[in-house]
Coordinates of C-alpha atoms in Angstrom, one line a residue:
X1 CA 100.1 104.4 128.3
X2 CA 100.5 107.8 126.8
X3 CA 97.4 110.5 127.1
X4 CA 97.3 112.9 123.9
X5 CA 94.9 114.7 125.5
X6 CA 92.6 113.7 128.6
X7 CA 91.3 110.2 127.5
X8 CA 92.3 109.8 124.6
X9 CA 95.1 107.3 124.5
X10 CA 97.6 106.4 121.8
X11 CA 97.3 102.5 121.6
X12 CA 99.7 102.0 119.0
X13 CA 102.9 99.7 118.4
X14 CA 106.3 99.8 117.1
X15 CA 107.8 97.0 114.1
X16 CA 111.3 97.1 113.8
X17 CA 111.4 93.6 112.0
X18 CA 109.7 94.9 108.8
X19 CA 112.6 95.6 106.4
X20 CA 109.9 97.0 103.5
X21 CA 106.4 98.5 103.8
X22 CA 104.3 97.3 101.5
X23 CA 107.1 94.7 100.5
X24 CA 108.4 97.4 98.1
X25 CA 110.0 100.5 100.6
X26 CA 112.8 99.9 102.6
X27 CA 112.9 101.0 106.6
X28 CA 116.1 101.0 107.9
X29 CA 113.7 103.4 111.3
X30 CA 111.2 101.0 111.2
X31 CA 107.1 101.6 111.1
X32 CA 104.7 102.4 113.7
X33 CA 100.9 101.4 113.3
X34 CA 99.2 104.1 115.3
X35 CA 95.8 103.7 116.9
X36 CA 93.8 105.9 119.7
X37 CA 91.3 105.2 122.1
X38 CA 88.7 108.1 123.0
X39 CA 87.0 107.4 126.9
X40 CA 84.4 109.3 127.0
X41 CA 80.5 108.4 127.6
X42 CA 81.1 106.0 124.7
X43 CA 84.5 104.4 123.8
X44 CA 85.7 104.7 120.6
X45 CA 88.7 103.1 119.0
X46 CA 90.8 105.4 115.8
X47 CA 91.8 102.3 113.8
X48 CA 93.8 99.1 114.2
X49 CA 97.1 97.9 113.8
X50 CA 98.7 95.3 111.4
X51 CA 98.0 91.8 112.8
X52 CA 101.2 90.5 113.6
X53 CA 101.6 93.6 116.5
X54 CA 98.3 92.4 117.9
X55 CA 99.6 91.0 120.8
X56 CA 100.7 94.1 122.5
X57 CA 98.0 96.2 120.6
X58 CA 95.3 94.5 122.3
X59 CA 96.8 94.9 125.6
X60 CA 96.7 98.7 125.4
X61 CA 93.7 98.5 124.4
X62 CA 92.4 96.5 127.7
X63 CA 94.7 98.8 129.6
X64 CA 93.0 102.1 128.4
X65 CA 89.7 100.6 128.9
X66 CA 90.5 100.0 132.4
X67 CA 87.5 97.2 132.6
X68 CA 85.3 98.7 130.2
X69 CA 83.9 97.9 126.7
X70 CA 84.6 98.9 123.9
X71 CA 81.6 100.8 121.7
X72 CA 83.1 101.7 118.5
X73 CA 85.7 101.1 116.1
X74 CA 86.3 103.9 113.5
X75 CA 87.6 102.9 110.7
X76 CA 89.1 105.7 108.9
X77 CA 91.8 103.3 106.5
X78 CA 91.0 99.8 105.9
X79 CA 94.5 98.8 104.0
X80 CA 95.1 95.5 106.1
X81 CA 98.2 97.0 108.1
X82 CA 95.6 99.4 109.6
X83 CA 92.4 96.7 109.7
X84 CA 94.3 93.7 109.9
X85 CA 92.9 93.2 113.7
X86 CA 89.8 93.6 113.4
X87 CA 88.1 90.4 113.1
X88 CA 89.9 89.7 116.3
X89 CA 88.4 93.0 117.8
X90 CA 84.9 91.9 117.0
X91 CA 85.4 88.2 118.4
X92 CA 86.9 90.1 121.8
X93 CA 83.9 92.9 122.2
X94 CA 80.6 91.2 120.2
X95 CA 78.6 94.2 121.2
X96 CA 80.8 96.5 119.0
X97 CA 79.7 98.8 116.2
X98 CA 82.0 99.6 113.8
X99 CA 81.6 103.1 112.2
X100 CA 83.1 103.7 108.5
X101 CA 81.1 104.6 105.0
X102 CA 79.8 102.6 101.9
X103 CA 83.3 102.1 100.8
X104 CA 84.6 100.5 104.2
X105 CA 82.0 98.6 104.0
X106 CA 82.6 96.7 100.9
X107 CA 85.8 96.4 101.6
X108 CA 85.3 94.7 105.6
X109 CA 83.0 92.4 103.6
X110 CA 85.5 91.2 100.9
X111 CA 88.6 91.0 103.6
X112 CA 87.1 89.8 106.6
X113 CA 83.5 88.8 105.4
X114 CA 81.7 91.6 108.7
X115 CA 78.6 92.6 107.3
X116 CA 76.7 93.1 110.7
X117 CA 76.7 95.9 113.5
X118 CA 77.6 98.4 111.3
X119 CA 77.5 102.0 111.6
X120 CA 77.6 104.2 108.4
X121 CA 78.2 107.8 108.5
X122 CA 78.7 110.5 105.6
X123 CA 80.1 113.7 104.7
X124 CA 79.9 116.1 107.6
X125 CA 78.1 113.0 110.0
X126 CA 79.0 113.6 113.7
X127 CA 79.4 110.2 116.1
X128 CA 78.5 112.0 119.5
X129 CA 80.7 109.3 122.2
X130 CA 79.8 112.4 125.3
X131 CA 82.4 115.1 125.4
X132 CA 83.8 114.9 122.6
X133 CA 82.1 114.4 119.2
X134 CA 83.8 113.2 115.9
X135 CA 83.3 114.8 112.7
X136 CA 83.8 113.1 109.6
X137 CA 85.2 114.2 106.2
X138 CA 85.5 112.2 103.6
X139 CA 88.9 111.5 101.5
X140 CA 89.0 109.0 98.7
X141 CA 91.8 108.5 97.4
X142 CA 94.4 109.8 100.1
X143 CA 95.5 107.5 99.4
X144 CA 92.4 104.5 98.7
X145 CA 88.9 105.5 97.6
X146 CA 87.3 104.5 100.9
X147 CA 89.7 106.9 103.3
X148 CA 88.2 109.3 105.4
X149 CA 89.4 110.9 108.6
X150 CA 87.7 112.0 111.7
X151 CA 87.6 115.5 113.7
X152 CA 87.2 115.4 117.0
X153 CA 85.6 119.0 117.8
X154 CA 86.7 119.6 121.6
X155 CA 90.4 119.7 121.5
X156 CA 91.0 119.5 117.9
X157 CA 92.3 116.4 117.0
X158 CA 92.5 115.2 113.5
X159 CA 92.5 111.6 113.0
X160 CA 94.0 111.6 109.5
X161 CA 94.4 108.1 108.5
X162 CA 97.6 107.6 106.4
X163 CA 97.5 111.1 105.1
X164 CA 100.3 113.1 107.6
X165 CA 102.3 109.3 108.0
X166 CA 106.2 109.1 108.3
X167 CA 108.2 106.2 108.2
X168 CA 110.3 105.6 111.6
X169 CA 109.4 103.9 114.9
X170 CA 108.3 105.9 117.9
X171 CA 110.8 105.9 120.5
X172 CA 109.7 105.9 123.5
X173 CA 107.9 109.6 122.6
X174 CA 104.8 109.2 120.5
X175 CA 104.7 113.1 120.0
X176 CA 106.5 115.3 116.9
X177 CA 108.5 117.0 120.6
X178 CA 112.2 116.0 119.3
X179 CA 111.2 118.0 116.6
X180 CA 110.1 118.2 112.7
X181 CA 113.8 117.6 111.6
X182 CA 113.7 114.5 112.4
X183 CA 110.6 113.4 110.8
X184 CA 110.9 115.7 107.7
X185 CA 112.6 113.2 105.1
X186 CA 110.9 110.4 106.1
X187 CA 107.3 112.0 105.9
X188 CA 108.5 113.3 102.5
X189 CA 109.8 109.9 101.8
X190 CA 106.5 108.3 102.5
X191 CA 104.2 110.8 100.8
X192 CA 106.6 110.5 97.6
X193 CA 106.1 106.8 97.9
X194 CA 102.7 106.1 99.2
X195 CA 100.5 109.0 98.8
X196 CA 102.4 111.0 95.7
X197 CA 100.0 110.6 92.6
X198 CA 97.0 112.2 94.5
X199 CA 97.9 115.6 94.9
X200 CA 95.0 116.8 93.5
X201 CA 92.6 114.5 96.5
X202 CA 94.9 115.7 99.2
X203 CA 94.2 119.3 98.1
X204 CA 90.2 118.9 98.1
X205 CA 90.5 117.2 101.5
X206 CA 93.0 120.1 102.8
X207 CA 90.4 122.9 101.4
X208 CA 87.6 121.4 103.0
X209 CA 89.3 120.6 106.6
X210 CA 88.7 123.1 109.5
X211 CA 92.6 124.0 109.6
X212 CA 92.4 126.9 111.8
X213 CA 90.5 124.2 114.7
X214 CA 93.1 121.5 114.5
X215 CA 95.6 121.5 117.3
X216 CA 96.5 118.2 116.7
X217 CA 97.1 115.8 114.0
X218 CA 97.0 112.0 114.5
X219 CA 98.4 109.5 111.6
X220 CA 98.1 106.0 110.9
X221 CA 101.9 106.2 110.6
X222 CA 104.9 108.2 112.6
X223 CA 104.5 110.9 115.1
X224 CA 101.8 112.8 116.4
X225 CA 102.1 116.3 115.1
X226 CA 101.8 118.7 118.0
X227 CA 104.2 121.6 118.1
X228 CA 104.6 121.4 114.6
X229 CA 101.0 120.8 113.2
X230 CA 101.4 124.2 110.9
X231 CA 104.4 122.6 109.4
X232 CA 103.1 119.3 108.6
X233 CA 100.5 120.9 107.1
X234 CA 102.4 123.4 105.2
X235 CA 104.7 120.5 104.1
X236 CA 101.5 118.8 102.7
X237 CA 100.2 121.6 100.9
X238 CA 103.4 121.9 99.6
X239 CA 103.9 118.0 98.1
X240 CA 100.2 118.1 97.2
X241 CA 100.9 121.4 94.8
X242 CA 104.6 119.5 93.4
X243 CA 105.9 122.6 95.2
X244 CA 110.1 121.7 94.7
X245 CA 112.5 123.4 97.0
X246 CA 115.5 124.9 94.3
X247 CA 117.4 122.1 94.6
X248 CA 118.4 119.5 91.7
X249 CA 118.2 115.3 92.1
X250 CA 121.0 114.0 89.5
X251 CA 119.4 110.2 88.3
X252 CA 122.1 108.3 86.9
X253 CA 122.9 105.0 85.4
X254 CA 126.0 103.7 85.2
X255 CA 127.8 100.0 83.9
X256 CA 131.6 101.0 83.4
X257 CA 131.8 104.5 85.2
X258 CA 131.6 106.5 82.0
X259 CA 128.1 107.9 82.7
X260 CA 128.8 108.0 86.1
X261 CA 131.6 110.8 85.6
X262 CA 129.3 112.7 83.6
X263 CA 126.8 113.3 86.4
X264 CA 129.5 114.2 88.7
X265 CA 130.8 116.6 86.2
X266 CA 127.0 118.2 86.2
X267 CA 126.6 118.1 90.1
X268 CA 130.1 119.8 90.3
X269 CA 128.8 122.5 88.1
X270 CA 125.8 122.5 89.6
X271 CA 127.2 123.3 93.0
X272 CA 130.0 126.0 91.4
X273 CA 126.8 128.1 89.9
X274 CA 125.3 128.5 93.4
X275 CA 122.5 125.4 94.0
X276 CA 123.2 124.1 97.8
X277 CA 120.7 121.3 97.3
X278 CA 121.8 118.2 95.2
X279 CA 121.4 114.8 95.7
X280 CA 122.9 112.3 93.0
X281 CA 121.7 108.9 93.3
X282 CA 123.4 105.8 91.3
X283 CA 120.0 104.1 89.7
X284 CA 121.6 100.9 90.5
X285 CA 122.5 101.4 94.2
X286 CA 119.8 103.9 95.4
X287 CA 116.4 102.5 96.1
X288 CA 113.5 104.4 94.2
X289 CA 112.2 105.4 97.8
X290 CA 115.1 107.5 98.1
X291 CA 115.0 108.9 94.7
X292 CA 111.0 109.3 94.6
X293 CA 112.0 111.3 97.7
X294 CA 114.6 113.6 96.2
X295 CA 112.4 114.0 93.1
X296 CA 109.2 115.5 95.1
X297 CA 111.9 117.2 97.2
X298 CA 113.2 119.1 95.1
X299 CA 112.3 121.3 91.6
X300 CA 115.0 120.2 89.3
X301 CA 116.2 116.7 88.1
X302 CA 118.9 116.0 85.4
X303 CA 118.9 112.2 84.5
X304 CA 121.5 110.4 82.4
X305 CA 122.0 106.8 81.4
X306 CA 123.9 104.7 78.9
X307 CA 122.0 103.0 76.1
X308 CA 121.1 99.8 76.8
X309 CA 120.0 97.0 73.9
X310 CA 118.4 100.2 72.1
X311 CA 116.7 101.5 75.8
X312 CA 117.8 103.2 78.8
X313 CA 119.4 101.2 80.9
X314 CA 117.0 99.1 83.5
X315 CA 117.1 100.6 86.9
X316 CA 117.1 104.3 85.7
X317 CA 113.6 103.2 83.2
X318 CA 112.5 101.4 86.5
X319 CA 112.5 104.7 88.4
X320 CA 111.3 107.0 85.7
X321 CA 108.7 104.8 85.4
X322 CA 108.2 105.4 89.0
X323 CA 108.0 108.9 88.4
X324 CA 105.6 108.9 85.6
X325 CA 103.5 106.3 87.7
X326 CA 102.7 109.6 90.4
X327 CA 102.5 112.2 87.6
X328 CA 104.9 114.5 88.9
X329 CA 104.2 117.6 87.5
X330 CA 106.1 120.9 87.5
X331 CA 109.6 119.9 87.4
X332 CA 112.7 121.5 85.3
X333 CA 114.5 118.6 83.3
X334 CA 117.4 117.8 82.1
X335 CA 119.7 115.1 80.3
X336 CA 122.9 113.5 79.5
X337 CA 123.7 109.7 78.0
X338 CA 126.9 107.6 76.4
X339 CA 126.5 105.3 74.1
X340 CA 129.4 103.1 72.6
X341 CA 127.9 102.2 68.7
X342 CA 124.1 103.5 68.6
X343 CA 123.0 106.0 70.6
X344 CA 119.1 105.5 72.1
X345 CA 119.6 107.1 75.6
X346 CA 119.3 110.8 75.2
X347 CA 116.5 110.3 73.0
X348 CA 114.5 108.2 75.5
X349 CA 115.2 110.6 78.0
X350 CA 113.4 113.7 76.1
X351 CA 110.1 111.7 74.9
X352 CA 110.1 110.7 79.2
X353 CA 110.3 114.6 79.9
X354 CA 108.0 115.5 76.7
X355 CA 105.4 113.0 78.2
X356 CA 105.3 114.5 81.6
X357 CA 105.2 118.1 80.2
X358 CA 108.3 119.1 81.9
X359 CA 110.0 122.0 80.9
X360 CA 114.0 120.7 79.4
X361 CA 116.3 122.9 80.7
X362 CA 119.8 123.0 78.8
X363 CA 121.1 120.9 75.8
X364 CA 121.1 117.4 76.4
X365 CA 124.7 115.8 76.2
X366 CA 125.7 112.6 74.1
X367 CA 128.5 111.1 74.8
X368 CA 130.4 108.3 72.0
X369 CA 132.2 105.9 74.5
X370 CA 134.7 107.3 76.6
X371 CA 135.0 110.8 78.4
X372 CA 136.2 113.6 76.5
X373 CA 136.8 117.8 77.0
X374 CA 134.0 118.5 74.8
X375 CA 131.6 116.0 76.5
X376 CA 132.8 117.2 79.7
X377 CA 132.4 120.9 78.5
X378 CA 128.9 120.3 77.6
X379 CA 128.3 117.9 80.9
X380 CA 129.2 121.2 82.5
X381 CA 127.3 123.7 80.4
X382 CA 124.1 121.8 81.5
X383 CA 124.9 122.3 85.5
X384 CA 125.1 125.7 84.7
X385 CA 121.8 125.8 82.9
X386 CA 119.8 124.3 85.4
X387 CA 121.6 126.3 88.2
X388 CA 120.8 129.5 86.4
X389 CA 116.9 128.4 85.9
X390 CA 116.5 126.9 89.5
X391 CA 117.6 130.1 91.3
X392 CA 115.8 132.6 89.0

C-alpha cells in the first residue's frame, strides 16, 4: 500500500493482459487504472478501476480503510474502465454517497441504472472530508462532456481524471521518480490518441486550474507526476496549443517499394539539411498510435502514397483520416506519390492539407512508375524545403 501523501493511498491496479485500450491502441507496457483513497474525517474514494482488476482493487481498498467505511466515491471520469466497479462499490458500502455533477449523473443512470445517494457538486463546490477539502473544476470534454477533476487544497493534489494519463504499467513505483523520460512518449502517445481533438477544452481547464498550488498531479492512467509536475504540465500546454518540436514525421505508403524509396530519399535529405528529429512510418506496418504520436510530436509531416483505384492507397487515407478526425492544426506539409497509368495521389494529398489549413511546404513530387534521377532530384529538393522551413 503506497502513501502519496499522509492518507491518501493509491489503490490502483496494473493490466498487462490488455493488448489495446479502447480495442483500438496497442500496449506493448501495458495500462494502469489508478484510483486514491483520502482517510481523513470522511473517506473518500478518487475513482474506480475497470471491472475485470476488481479483485485486487477492492482489496486495497479494504486494506486502506483498515476496518472503516467508505463515505464517498468521487467520480471525476465515468468511461467504464474508470466506473466499471462501481455497482459493486455500492453493493459492498450501501451507506455511500457518490459525488459527481449533472453529467455523471446521467450517465451512472444509463450504465448502471444508480439514481439514489447522490451527491452533486458544481463549479468551484468544495466536499469538506476533515483535513483536507476537495475543490472541483469542471472539464467537459477532456476528454467526455461529464469530466471534471478534483483539488485537494492541503497538499495540492490534483485529481485529474484521464487528462495527464500515459500508457505503461506501474512497476512496482507508482510515482513519475524513474523519471519523465520514461513516460514522455507514451503520455504523448496517449494524448495524441485519446485526448488530441480537445485542445481548445484542455486549455480552458489549464487557465482556470490553480497551477502555482498543485504539487501533485494524480491521473486515471500512468504515473503520479511528482518531481516532474512542471513538465507534465508544460508538456500539456504544449499538445493542447499543437505546439510541434522541429522535427518532421515521413507518412508513407508503399505496395512494390517504389514509394517507399521516395520517402527515404526525403528523410535522407531531410537529415543532410540539419533536422535531428524524423520518424518515417510505413502506413501499412506502423499503427496510427504511433503515427498520431509522431504527428502531435512533431511540427512537420511529409506524406506520400501511390494511387490506389483512383484514391490514396488505404492505410495512409486511414491515418490522415485520423488526423483530420483531431483537427491538428498548425503543421508544415508536404507531399510526394507514384502512380503507374493515372495519377490521383498527389492530388489527394493537397485537398487533405488544403482542408486542414496547413501550410504546403515545397513542390509536391509525382512519380510515373519506377524511380528515376529527376524524381529522386525532386524527392530530395522537398527534404531540403521542409528542413529549411522547420529550422527557421
Amino acid at each position: 500500500m503506497q502513501e502519496i501523501a499522509n492518507n491518501v493511498y493509491y489503490v490502483g491496479v496494473n493490466d498487462r493482459r490488455k493488448m489495446l485500450f479502447e480495442n483500438l491502441w496497442p500496449l506493448p507496457g501495458g495500462v494502469s487504472y489508478n484510483s486514491f483513497l483520502i482517510v481523513d474525517g470522511k473517506t473518500a474514494l478518487m475513482d474506480t478501476v475497470d471491472l475485470h482488476c476488481s479483485d485486487s482493487f477492492f482489496h486495497r481498498v479494504g486494506e486502506a480503510l483498515n476496518g472503516r467505511s467508505l463515505d464517498y466515491l468521487v467520480v471525476n471520469h465515468m468511461e467504464p474502465d474508470h466506473s466499471g466497479c462501481i455497482p459493486s462499490l455500492r453493493q459492498q458500502y450501501p451507506g455511500l454517497r457518490i459525488v459527481g455533477n449533472r453529467h455523471t449523473f446521467g450517465m451512472l443512470a444509463g450504465y448502471y441504472g444508480i439514481t439514489e445517494g447522490l451527491h452533486e457538486v458544481r463549479e468551484g463546490d468544495v466536499l469538506d472530508l476533515g483535513h483536507r477539502r476537495l475543490k472541483f473544476f469542471m472539464a467537459p470534454m477532456v476528454h467526455w462532456p461529464e469530466v471534471m477533476v478534483a483539488c485537494e487544497e492541503t497538499d495540492g493534489i490534483l485529481f485529474s481524471a484521464d487528462a495527464f494519463g500515459a500508457y505503461g504499467t506501474l512497476d512496482g513505483g507508482v510515482t513519475d521518480s524513474p523519471g519523465m523520460d520514461r513516460y514522455r512518449d507514451e503520455m504523448i502517445r496517449y494524448y495524441a490518441n485519446i485526448v488530441g481533438k480537445y485542445g481548445t477544452p484542455v486549455r480552458k481547464l489549464l487557465e482556470k486550474l490553480p497551477l502555482p498550488d498543485i504539487r501533485t498531479i494524480c491521473p486515471t492512467h500512468g504515473p503520479v507526476w511528482r518531481e516532474h509536475h512542471a513538465e507534465a504540465v508544460d508538456l500539456y500546454d504544449r499538445l493542447s496549443r499543437y505546439e510541434g518540436q522541429p522535427g518532421v514525421t515521413v507518412l508513407y505508403g508503399s505496395m512494390y517499394g517504389h514509394t517507399g524509396q521516395m520517402a527515404d530519399t526525403v528523410a535522407d535529405a531531410l537529415s543532410e539539411h540539419g533536422v535531428r528529429d524524423i520518424a518515417v512510418h510505413d502506413a501499412g506496418n506502423s499503427h496510427a498510435s504511433y503515427v498520431l504520436r509522431d504527428v502531435f510530436k512533431y511540427r512537420g509531416l511529409i506524406a506520400g502514397s501511390p494511387t490506389y483505384s483512383g484514391r490514396l492507397f488505404p492505410p495512409v487515407e486511414s491515418v490522415l483520416q485520423q488526423i483530420e478526425t483531431r483537427e491538428v492544426k498548425n503543421r508544415l506539409f508536404g507531399c510526394f506519390g507514384s502512380f503507374t497509368w493515372a495519377g490521383m495521389a498527389v492530388k489527394r494529398l493537397a485537398a487533405f492539407a488544403e482542408a486542414m489549413k496547413w501550410e504546403t511546404v515545397g513542390e509536391p513530387v509525382e512519380q510515373k512508375q519506377g524511380m528515376s534521377e529527376d524524381s529522386r532530384r525532386k524527392c530530395r529538393e522537398l527534404g531540403k524545403a521542409m528542413a529549411e522551413r522547420i529550422l527557421t
